[in-house]
Amino acid sequence: MTEYRTASTRSADGTTLGYRMLGNGPAVLLMHGGMQAAQHLMKLAAALSTEFTVCVPDRRGRGLSGPHGADYGIARETEDLRALVEETGASRVFGLSSGALVTLRSALSTPGINAIALYEPPLSVNGSVPLDWVPRFEREIASSKISSALATALKGLRIEPAFARIPRLALVPLMTIGARLQRNADVPIPALVPTLRFDVQLVEELADTAPDYANLKPRVLPLGGTTSPAYLRTALDELSTTIPHARRITFSGLGHSGPDDGDPPRVAKTLRTFFLD
């Protein structure tokens, strides 16, 4: 297990933002995605910790951090990231999935950020991100059917091709077993699945906002994998076209979970080069 220390700060609305720290050197923030917490980026953090002080927050609603709050939205998330930048002194930020959306939006208005790396932000372009599964997901969450809701989300988002091939009747029991196996995780699956509704809110709120980033000042590194769904490649295509100085890199054989359980050292090698440039 990777050793780390913990710290916290407060966002503009008073919400506690807890984060893990490891390594030494210039500060880097790693922002996790949906149905995740800081625990999911610790392999990536460990791989970067030889050159950087790596700070891995639990985004609000998870782990060491406070609740989402009644007025949750991208404004709260950008306030959170700004507070973390000010507290840690990080000028480099990596975001995965919805964490990449937060990173991208925050780079518009957060002084001090000079480099961002974005791994497959689900930026919807003319309705490209599939959301037709959300009503069923919401009903299952309301009925406390966590495994069913997880299966609905995985099939709807098509993040992992293997899950798409498994019949739903078989997938739901598998999700139940998986949740039991990870019940000792810092933030277990049953606590993470309901948070996805808030990440969906970000996707909806930021749909078709790619033109907003045409004059983005920080250096930008769009990242993705060859096995990820087409709508994530669409988002990267749009951002790479919109942001003139963006340098795009595609990892052969990796999917959406590349920075998590795909090949964190490989992703870290690219991030190290970009952040030290």
Tab-separated table of N, CA and C in Angstrom, residues 6 8 26 30 56 58 70-71 117 134 137 157 169 171 177 188 207 213 216 227 238 260:
chain	number	residue	atom	x	y	z
A	6	THR	N	-2.150	13.139	4.977
A	6	THR	CA	-3.394	13.809	4.616
A	6	THR	C	-3.385	15.252	5.099
A	8	SER	N	-6.088	19.109	4.621
A	8	SER	CA	-7.390	19.602	4.176
A	8	SER	C	-7.373	21.128	4.088
A	26	PRO	N	7.791	19.952	-7.112
A	26	PRO	CA	6.694	20.850	-7.471
A	26	PRO	C	5.351	20.158	-7.279
A	30	LEU	N	-4.135	15.804	-8.757
A	30	LEU	CA	-4.786	14.769	-9.559
A	30	LEU	C	-6.262	14.733	-9.197
A	56	VAL	N	-3.815	14.469	-4.024
A	56	VAL	CA	-4.949	13.756	-4.613
A	56	VAL	C	-6.185	14.005	-3.751
A	58	ASP	N	-10.108	14.054	-2.450
A	58	ASP	CA	-11.435	13.459	-2.580
A	58	ASP	C	-12.337	14.613	-3.006
A	70	ALA	N	-26.411	21.747	-1.323
A	70	ALA	CA	-27.691	21.962	-2.001
A	70	ALA	C	-27.540	22.690	-3.328
A	71	ASP	N	-26.514	23.512	-3.482
A	71	ASP	CA	-26.348	24.294	-4.710
A	71	ASP	C	-25.180	23.779	-5.541
A	117	ALA	N	-3.550	18.528	-17.850
A	117	ALA	CA	-3.621	17.305	-18.646
A	117	ALA	C	-5.013	16.714	-18.456
A	134	VAL	N	-29.914	7.574	-17.726
A	134	VAL	CA	-29.957	8.289	-16.447
A	134	VAL	C	-31.292	8.137	-15.701
A	137	PHE	N	-31.284	4.871	-13.929
A	137	PHE	CA	-30.284	4.947	-12.863
A	137	PHE	C	-30.841	5.677	-11.647
A	157	LEU	N	-22.945	4.031	-20.227
A	157	LEU	CA	-21.760	4.818	-20.578
A	157	LEU	C	-20.810	4.079	-21.512
A	169	LEU	N	-28.857	-9.574	-16.625
A	169	LEU	CA	-29.215	-10.533	-15.573
A	169	LEU	C	-27.977	-11.130	-14.912
A	171	LEU	N	-24.897	-9.411	-15.084
A	171	LEU	CA	-24.044	-8.310	-14.652
A	171	LEU	C	-24.394	-7.810	-13.254
A	177	ILE	N	-21.263	-8.895	-6.118
A	177	ILE	CA	-20.075	-9.603	-5.628
A	177	ILE	C	-18.876	-8.654	-5.581
A	188	PRO	N	-16.084	2.723	-0.196
A	188	PRO	CA	-16.590	1.540	-0.901
A	188	PRO	C	-17.544	1.887	-2.037
A	207	ALA	N	-22.276	20.865	-21.489
A	207	ALA	CA	-22.469	20.415	-22.864
A	207	ALA	C	-22.263	21.572	-23.847
A	213	TYR	N	-13.058	27.494	-24.688
A	213	TYR	CA	-11.654	27.240	-24.365
A	213	TYR	C	-10.703	27.622	-25.490
A	216	LEU	N	-7.747	29.570	-24.113
A	216	LEU	CA	-7.240	29.089	-22.825
A	216	LEU	C	-5.735	29.320	-22.722
A	227	THR	N	-9.126	2.216	-26.950
A	227	THR	CA	-10.254	1.305	-26.739
A	227	THR	C	-11.446	1.979	-26.061
A	238	GLU	N	-12.741	17.585	-30.537
A	238	GLU	CA	-13.268	18.943	-30.472
A	238	GLU	C	-12.314	19.864	-29.718
A	260	ASP	N	-6.120	4.684	-13.943
A	260	ASP	CA	-6.541	4.042	-12.704
A	260	ASP	C	-5.958	2.629	-12.629
